[in-house]
Short mmCIF file of C-alpha atoms and ligand atoms in Angstrom, two decimals:
data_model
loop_
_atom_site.label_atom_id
_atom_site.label_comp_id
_atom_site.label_asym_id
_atom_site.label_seq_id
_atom_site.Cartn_x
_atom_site.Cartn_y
_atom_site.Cartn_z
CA UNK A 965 -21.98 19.33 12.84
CA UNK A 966 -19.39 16.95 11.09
CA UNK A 967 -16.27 18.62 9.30
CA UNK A 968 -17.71 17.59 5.87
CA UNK A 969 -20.19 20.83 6.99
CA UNK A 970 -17.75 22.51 7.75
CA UNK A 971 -15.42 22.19 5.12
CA UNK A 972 -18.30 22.98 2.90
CA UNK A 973 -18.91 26.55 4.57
CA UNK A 974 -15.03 26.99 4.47
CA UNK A 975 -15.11 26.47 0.30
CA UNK A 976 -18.00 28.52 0.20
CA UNK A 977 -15.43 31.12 1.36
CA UNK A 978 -12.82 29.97 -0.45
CA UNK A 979 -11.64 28.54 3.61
CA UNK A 980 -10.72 25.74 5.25
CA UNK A 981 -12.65 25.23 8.26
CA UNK A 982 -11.84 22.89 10.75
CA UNK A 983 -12.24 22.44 14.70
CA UNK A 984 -9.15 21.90 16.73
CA UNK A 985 -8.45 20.78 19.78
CA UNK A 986 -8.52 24.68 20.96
CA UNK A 987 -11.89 24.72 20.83
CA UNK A 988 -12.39 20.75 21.89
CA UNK A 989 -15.27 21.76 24.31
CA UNK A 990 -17.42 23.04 21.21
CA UNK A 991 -16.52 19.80 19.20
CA UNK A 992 -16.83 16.83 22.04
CA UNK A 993 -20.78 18.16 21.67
CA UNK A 994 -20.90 17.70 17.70
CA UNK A 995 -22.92 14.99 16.98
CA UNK A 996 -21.76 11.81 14.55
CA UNK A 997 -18.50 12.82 13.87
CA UNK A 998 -15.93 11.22 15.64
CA UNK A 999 -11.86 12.34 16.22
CA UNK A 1000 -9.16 9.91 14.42
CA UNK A 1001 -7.98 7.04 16.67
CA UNK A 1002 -4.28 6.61 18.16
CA UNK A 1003 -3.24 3.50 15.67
CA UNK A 1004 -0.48 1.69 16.68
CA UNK A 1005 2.32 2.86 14.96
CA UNK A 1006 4.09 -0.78 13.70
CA UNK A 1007 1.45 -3.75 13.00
CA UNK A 1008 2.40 -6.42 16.05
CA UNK A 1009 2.78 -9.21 13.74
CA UNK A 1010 5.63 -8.51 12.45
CA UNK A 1011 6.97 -12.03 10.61
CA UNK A 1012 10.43 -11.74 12.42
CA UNK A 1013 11.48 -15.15 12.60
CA UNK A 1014 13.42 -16.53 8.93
CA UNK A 1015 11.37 -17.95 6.66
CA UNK A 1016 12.01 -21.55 5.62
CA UNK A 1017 13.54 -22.44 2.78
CA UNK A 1018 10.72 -23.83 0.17
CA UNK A 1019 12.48 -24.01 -3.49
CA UNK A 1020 16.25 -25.52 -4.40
CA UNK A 1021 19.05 -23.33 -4.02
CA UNK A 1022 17.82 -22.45 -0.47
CA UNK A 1023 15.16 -20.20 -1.94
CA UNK A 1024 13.23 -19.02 1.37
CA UNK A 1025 9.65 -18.41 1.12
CA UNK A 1026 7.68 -15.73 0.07
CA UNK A 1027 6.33 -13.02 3.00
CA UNK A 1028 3.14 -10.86 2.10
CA UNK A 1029 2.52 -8.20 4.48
CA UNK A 1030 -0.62 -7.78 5.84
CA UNK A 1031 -1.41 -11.17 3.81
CA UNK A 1032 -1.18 -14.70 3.23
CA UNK A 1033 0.07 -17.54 0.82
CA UNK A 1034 -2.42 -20.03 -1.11
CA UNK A 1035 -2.08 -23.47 0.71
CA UNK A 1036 -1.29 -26.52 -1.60
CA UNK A 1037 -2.30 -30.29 -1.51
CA UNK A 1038 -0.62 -32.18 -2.87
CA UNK A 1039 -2.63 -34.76 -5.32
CA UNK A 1040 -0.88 -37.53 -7.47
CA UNK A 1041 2.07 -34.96 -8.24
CA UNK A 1042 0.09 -32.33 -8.46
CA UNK A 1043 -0.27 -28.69 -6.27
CA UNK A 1044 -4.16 -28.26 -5.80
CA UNK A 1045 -5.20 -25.14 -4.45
CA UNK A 1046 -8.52 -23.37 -4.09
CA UNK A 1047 -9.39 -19.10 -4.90
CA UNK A 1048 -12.99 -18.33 -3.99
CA UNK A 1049 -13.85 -15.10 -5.51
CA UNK A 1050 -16.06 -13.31 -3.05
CA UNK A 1051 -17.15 -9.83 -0.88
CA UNK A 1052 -14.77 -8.78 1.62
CA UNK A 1053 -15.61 -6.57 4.55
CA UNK A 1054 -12.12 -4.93 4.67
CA UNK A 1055 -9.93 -2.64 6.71
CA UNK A 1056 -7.56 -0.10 4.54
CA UNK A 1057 -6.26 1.01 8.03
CA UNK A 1058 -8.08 1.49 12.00
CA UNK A 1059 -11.26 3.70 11.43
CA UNK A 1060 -11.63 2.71 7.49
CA UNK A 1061 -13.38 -0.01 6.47
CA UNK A 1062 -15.43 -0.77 3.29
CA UNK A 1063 -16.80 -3.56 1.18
CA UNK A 1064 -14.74 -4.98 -1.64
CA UNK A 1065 -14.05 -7.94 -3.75
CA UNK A 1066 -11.14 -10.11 -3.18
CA UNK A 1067 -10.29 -13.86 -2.87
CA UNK A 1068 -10.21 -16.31 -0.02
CA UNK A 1069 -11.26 -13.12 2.67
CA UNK A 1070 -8.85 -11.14 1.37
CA UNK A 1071 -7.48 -8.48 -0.43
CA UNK A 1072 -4.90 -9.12 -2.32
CA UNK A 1073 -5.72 -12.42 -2.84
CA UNK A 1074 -3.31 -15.07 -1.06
CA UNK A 1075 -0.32 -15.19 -2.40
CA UNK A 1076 0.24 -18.06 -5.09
CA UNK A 1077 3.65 -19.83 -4.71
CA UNK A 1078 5.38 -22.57 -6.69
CA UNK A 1079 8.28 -24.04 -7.92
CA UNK A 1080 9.22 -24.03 -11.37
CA UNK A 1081 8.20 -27.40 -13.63
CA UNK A 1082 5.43 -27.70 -11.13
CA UNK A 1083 1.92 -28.64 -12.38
CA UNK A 1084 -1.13 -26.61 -10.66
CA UNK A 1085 -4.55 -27.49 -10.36
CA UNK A 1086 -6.66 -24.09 -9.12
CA UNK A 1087 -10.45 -24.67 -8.51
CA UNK A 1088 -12.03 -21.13 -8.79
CA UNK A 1089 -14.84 -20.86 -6.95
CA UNK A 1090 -17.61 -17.93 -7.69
CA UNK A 1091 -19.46 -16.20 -4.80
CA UNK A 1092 -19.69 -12.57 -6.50
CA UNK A 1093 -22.97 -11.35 -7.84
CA UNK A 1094 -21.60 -11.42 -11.11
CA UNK A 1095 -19.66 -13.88 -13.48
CA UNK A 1096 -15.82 -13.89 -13.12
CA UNK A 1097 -12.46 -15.51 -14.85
CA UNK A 1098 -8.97 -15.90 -13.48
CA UNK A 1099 -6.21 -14.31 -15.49
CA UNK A 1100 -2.96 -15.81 -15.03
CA UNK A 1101 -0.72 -12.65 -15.98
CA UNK A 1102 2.68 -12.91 -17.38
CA UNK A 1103 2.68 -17.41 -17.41
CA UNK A 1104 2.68 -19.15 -20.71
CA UNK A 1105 0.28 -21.67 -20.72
CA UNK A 1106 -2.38 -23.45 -22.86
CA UNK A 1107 -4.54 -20.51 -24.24
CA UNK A 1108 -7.91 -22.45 -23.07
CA UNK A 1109 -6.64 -21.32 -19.16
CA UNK A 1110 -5.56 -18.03 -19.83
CA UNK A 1111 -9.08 -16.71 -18.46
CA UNK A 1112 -10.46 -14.13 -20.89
CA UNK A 1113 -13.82 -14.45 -20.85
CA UNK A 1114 -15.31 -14.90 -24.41
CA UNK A 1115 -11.63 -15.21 -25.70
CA UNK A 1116 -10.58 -18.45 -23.94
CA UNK A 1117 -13.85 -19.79 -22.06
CA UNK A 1118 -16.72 -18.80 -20.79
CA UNK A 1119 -17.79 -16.68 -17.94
CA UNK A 1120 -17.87 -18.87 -14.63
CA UNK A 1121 -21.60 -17.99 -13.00
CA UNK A 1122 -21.97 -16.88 -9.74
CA UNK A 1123 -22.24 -20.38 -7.38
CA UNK A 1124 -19.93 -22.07 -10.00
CA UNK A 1125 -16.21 -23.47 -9.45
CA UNK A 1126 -13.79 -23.81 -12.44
CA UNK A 1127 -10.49 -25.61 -12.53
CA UNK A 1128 -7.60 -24.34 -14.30
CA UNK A 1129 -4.97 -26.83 -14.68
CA UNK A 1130 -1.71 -26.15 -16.20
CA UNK A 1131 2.60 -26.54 -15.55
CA UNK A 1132 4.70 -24.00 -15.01
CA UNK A 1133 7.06 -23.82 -17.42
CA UNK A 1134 9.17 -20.37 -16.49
CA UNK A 1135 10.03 -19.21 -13.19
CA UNK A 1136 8.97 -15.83 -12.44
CA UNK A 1137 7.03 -12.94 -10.72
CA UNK A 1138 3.69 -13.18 -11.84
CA UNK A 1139 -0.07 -12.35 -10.81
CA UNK A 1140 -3.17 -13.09 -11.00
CA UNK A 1141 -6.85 -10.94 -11.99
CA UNK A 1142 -10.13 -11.22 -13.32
CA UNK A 1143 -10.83 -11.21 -17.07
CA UNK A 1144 -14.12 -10.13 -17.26
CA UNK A 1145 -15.76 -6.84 -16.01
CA UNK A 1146 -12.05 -5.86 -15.07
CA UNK A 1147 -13.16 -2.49 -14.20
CA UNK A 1148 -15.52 -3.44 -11.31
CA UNK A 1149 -13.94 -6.26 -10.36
CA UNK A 1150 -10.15 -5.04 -10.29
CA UNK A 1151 -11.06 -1.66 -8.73
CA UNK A 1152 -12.65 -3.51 -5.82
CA UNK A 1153 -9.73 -5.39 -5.01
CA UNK A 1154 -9.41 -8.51 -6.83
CA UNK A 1155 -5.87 -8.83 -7.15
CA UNK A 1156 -3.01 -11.53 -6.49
CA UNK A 1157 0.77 -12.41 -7.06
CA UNK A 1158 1.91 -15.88 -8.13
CA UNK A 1159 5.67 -16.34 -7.62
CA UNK A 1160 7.27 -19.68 -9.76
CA UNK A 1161 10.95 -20.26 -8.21
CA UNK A 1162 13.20 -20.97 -10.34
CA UNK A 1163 15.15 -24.67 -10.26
CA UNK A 1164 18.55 -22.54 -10.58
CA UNK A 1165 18.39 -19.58 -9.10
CA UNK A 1166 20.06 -17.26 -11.50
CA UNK A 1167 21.31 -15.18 -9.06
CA UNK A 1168 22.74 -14.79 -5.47
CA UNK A 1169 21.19 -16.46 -2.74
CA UNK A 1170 18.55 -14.19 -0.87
CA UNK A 1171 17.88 -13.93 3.09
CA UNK A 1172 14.65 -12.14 2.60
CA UNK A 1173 11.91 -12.26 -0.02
CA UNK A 1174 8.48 -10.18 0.33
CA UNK A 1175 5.69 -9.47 -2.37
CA UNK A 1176 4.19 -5.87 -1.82
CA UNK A 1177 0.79 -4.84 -4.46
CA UNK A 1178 0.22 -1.10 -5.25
CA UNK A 1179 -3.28 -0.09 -5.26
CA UNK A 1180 -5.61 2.95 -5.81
CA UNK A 1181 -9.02 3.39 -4.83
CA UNK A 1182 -11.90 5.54 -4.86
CA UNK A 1183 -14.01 5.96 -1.80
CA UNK A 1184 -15.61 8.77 -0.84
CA UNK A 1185 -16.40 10.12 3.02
CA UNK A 1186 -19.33 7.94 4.03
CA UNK A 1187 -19.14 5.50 1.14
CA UNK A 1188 -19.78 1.89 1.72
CA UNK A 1189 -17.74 0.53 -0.94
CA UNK A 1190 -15.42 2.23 -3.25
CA UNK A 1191 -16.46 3.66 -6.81
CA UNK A 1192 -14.92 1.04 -9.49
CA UNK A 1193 -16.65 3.69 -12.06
CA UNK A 1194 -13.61 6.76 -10.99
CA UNK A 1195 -10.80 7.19 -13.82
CA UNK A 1196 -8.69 9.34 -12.19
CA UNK A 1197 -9.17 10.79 -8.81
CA UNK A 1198 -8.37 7.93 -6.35
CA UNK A 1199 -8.10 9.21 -2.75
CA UNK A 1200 -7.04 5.95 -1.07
CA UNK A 1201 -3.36 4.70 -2.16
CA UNK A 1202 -1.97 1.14 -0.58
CA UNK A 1203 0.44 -1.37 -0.16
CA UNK A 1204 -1.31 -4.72 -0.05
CA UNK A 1205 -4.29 -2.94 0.63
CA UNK A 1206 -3.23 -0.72 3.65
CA UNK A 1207 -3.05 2.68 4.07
CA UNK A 1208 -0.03 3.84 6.31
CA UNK A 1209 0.17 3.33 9.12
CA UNK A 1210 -1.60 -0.14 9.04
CA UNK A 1211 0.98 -1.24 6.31
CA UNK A 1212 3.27 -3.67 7.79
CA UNK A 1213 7.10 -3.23 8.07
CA UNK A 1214 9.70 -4.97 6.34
CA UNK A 1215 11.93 -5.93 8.98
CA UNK A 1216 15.29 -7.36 7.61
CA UNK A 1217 18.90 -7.60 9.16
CA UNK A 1218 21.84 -5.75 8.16
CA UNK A 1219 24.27 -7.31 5.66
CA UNK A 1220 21.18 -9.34 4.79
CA UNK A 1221 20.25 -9.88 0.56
CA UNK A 1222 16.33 -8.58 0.07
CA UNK A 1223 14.23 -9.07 -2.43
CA UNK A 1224 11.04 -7.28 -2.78
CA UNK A 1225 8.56 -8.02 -5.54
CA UNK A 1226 6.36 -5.59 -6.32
CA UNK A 1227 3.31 -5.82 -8.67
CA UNK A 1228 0.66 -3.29 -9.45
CA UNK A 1229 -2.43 -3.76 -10.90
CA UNK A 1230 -4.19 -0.59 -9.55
CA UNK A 1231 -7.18 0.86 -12.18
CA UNK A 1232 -5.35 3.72 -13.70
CA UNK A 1233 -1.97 4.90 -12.35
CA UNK A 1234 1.72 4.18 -12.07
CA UNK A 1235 3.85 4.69 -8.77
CA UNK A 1236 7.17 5.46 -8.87
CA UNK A 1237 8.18 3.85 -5.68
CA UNK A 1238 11.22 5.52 -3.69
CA UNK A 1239 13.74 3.63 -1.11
CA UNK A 1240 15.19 5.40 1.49
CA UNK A 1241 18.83 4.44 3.01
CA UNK A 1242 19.67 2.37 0.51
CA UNK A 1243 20.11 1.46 -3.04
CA UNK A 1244 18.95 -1.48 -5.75
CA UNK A 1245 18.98 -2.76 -8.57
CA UNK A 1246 15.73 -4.66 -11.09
CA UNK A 1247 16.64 -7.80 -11.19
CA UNK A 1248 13.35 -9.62 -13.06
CA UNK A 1249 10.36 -8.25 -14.21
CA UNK A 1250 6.88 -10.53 -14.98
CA UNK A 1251 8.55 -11.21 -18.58
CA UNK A 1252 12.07 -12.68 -16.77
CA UNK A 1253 15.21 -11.68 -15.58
CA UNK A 1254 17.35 -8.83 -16.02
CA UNK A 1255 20.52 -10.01 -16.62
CA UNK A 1256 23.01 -8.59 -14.46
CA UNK A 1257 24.85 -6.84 -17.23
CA UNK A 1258 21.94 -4.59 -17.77
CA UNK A 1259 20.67 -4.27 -14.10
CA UNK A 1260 20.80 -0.21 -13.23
CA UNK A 1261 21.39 1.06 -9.85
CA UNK A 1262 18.68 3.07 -8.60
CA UNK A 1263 16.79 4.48 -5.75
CA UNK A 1264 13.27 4.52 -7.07
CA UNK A 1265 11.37 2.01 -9.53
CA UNK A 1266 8.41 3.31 -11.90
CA UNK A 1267 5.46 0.47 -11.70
CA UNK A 1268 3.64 0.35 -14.37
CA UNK A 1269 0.03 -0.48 -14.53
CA UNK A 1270 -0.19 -4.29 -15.38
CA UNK A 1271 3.31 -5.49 -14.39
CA UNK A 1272 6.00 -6.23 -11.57
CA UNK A 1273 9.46 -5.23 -10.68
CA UNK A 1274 11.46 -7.17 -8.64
CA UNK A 1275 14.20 -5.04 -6.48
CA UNK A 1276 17.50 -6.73 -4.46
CA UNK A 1277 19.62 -5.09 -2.19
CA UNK A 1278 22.30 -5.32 0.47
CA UNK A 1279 21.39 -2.60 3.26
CA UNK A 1280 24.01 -1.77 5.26
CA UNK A 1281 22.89 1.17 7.83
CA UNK A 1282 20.59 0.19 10.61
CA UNK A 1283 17.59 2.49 10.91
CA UNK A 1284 13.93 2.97 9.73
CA UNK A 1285 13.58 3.67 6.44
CA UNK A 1286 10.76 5.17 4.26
CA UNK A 1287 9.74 2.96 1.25
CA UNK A 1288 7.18 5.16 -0.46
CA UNK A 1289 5.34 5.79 -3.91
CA UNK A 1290 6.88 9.41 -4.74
CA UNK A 1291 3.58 11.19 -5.98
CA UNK A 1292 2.82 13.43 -3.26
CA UNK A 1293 -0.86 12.76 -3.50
CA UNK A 1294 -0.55 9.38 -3.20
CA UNK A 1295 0.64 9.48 0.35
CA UNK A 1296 -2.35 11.42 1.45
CA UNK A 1297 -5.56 9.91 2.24
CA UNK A 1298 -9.01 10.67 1.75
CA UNK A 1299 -8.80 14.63 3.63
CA UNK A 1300 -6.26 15.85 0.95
CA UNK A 1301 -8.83 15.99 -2.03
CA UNK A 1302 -10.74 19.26 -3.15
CA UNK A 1303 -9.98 21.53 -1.25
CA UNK A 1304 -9.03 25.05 -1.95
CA UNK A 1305 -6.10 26.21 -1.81
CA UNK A 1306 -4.75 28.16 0.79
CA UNK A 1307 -1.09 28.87 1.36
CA UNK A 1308 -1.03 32.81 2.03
CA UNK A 1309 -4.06 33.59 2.33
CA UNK A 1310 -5.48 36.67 4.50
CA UNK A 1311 -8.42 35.01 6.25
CA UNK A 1312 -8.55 37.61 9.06
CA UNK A 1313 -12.02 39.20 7.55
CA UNK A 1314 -13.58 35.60 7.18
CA UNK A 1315 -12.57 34.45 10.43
CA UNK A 1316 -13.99 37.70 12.19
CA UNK A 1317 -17.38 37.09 10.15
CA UNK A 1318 -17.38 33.01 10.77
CA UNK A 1319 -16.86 33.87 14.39
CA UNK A 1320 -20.11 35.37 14.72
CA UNK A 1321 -22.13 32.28 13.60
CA UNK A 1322 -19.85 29.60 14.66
CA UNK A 1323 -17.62 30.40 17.34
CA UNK A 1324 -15.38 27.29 16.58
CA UNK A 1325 -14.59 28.21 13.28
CA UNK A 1326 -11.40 28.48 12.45
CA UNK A 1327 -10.00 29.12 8.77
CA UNK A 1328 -6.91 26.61 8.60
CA UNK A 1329 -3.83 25.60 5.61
CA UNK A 1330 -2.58 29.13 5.59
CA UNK A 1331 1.08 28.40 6.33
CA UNK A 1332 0.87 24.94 4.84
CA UNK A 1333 -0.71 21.25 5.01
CA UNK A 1334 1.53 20.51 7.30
CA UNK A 1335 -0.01 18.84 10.50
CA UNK A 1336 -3.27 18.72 9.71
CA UNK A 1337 -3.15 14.65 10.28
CA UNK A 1338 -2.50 15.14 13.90
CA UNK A 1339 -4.47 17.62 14.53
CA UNK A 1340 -7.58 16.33 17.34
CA UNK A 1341 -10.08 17.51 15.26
CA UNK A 1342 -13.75 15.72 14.57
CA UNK A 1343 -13.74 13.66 10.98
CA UNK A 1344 -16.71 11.66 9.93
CA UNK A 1345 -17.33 8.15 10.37
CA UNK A 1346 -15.58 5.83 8.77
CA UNK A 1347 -12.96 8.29 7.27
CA UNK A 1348 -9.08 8.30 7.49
CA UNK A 1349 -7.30 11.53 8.41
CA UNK A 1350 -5.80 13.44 6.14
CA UNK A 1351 -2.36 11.66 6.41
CA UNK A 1352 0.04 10.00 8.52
CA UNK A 1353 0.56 8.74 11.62
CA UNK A 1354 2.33 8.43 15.14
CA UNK A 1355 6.15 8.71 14.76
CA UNK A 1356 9.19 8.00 17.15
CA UNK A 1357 9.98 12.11 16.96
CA UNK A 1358 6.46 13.10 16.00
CA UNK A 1359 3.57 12.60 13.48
CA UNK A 1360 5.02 11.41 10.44
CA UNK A 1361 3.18 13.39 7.75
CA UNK A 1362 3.13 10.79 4.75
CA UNK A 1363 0.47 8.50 4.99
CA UNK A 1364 -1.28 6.23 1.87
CA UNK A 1365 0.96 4.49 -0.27
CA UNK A 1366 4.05 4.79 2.55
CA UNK A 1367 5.97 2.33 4.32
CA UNK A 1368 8.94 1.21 6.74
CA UNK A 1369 11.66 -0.95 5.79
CA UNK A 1370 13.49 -1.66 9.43
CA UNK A 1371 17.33 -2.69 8.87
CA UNK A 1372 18.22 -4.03 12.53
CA UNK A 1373 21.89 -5.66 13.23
CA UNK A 1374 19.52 -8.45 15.08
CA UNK A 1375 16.47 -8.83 12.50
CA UNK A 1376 14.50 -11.52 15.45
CA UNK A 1377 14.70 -8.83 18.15
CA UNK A 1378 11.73 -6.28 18.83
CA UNK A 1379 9.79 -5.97 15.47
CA UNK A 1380 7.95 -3.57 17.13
CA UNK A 1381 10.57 -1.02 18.40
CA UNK A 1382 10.91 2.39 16.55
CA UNK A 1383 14.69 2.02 16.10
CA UNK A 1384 17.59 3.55 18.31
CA UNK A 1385 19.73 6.17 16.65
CA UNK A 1386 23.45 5.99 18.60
CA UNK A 1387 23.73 9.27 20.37
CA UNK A 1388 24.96 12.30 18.06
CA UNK A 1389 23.36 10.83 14.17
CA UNK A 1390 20.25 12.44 14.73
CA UNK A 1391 19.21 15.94 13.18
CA UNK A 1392 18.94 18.90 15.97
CA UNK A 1393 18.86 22.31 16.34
CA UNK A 1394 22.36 24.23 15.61
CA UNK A 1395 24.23 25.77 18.05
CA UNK A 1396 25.12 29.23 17.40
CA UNK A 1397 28.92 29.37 18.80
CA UNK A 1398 29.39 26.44 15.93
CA UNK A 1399 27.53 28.39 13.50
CA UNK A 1400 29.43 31.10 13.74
CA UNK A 1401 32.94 28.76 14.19
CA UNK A 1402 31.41 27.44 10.74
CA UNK A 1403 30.98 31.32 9.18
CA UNK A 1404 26.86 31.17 9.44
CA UNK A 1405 25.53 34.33 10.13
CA UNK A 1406 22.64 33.73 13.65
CA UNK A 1407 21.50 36.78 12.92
CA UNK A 1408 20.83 35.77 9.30
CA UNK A 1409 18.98 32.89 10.52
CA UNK A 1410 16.73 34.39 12.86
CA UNK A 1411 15.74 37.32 9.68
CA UNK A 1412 12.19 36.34 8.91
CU1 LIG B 736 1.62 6.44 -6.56
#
């Protein structure tokens, strides 16, 4: 029996039933399921090495985790690059794969990078079932390229290539979209950023510049592809496209300036995205620059649906952070929707009665959520856990929308090391003869 059985026999009873690895002999027989695979904990391509510098001022190039940048060729002074629109078979992290839409094999899209003053020539190639457009959102151009289909040309037809030629005039964080059937077309993954450098950078010099796309998705248990028809119950949350913990670090070196660009053109939803161990400021957004005057300190940026923030910092304690959207639903994964809660519950009765007819059973989420990711127990195919992954302490409990930002005093050496805490800077449990030096209480502590 797979656990979606079961967990509908535990709602029935207002439970949560799932097999754990106490009663593994019962569950290796259950047929199709199949329990979550160990996943690596860091992705092993970590892009270690410093980029090269690609725009004046020593501007370095763009990095997009878990993706790629558009190649140019160069034609008569112009940057000619190609975006075929087309199905992707996809992986949102090991064990969870589904078909979407996306460009060049990919989603996001590659990652479009220029220099301000340049002139572009994009071909757009079709390969969807359905007609398409390229949006390009936040650049000022001639309104015949802007890509709304109906508004500034027509639809192009599936097997058709368009070119959209045009200069950049502003240097900025931009992106790029579909303008026709957005729904469908955006909710299966068609999303890029285009990044214009500026010819004077208006502001410090940085060591370290990365582009990072929030996304939501719907896809139920079983699902092929995800349901571009949901409003507002999305169950898989990502960075790039990746769930945690197939989302790639950002490793960067103390002392080092960062910039991160982040963009989101998920369906429905904003993410208020949270930094751990350090703290930044907004220095553009995809309508310019923030002058410095009015650039606010802050540990968490709001993106809005339909626009990017661009964050800089300075980090200056080693460790691995947590970079995170700060919903609590949208660092769980598919497991954490619908079910009933259970957090005190008396399930004594139920588990006495269950016992009888299914001597697995096992009513769980009494105490808590906590766990449950780690826990051996069967999921069906092609599902992701309810959260999480393999930590350096333990399972880290945060999964979706959740990254790690790795500040190393030597940024080139092992990307794929959980970091070294120096002996004593690491939470432990107390000992008493200091809690009572201190004027804790043990035997208040140990009162339940
Ligand atoms: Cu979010």
């Amino acid at each position: 029996m797979i656990r979606r059985s079961f967990l509908q026999l535990g709602s029935a009873a207002a439970g949560v039933a799932l097999v754990t690895h106490a009663t593994k002999t019962q569950a290796a027989e259950a047929p199709p399921g199949h329990a979550p695979q160990a996943v690596p904990a860091i992705a092993p391509d970590t892009p270690a090495a410093r980029s090269p510098v690609v725009a004046p001022g020593g501007q370095v190039a763009v990095v997009t985790p878990n993706g790629s940048t558009l190649p140019w060729r160069l034609v008569g002074g112009v940057k000619v690059g190609h975006l075929i629109a087309e199905p992707v078979d996809h992986e949102f992290a090991p064990g969870l794969r589904a078909q979407v839409w996306g460009y060049n094999g990919g989603t996001p899209g590659p990652t479009i990078e220029a220099i301000e003053g340049d002139r572009v020539r994009i071909y757009v190639t079709n390969r969807l079932p359905e007609p398409t457009t390229v949006h390009w959102h936040g650049i000022i151009l001639p309104n015949g390229m802007d890509g709304v289909a109906g508004l500034n040309q027509r639809p192009i037809d599936p097997g058709e290539t368009f070119a959209y030629e045009f200069t950049l005039r502003h240097a900025g964080t931009f992106m790029y979209h579909p303008h026709y059937d957005e729904m469908t077309q955006i909710a299966l993954g068609m999303v890029g950023m285009l990044i214009v450098h500026p010819k004077r950078p208006p502001g410090p010099r940085v060591d370290r510049d990365f582009v990072l796309m929030t996304h939501e998705w719907k896809l139920n248990v079983g699902a092929k592809r995800p349901d571009p028809n949901e409003m507002s119950d999305f169950n898989v949350l990502t960075f790039n496209s990746k769930s945690f913990p197939a989302t790639q670090p950002l490793l960067v070196g103390r002392g080092e300036r960062v910039r991160i660009r982040l963009g989101n053109l998920g369906p429905m939803d904003h993410h208020p995205i949270h930094l751990h161990g350090l703290n930044f400021k907004v220095t553009a957004t995809d309508g310019g620059f923030v002058p410095e005057s009015a650039q606010v300190p802050d540990t968490t940026v709001l993106m809005p649906v339909g626009s990017t923030r661009v964050i800089e910092f300075v980090p200056d304690e080693p460790g691995d952070w947590g970079m995170h959207c700060h919903m609590t639903h949208h660092v769980m994964t598919q497991m954490g929707h619908g079910l009933p809660p259970m957090v005190g519950v008396d399930t004594k009765k139920l588990d006495h009665r269950m016992s009888r007819v299914m001597p697995e059973y096992m009513t769980m989420g009494t105490k808590g959520m906590g766990g449950m990711g780690e826990m051996e127990m069967k999921i069906p195919h092609n599902s992701l856990p309810m959260r999480g992954g393999p930590g350096p302490f333990s399972y880290i409990d945060m999964g979706g929308m959740f990254t790690v930002l790795k500040v190393r005093d030597d940024p080139a050496a092992a990307p794929n090391a959980w970091y070294r805490h120096p002996a004593g800077t690491v939470a432990g449990p107390a000992n008493t003869a200091r809690m009572a030096a201190d004027g804790i209480d043990p035997a208040a502590a140990s009162r339940r």
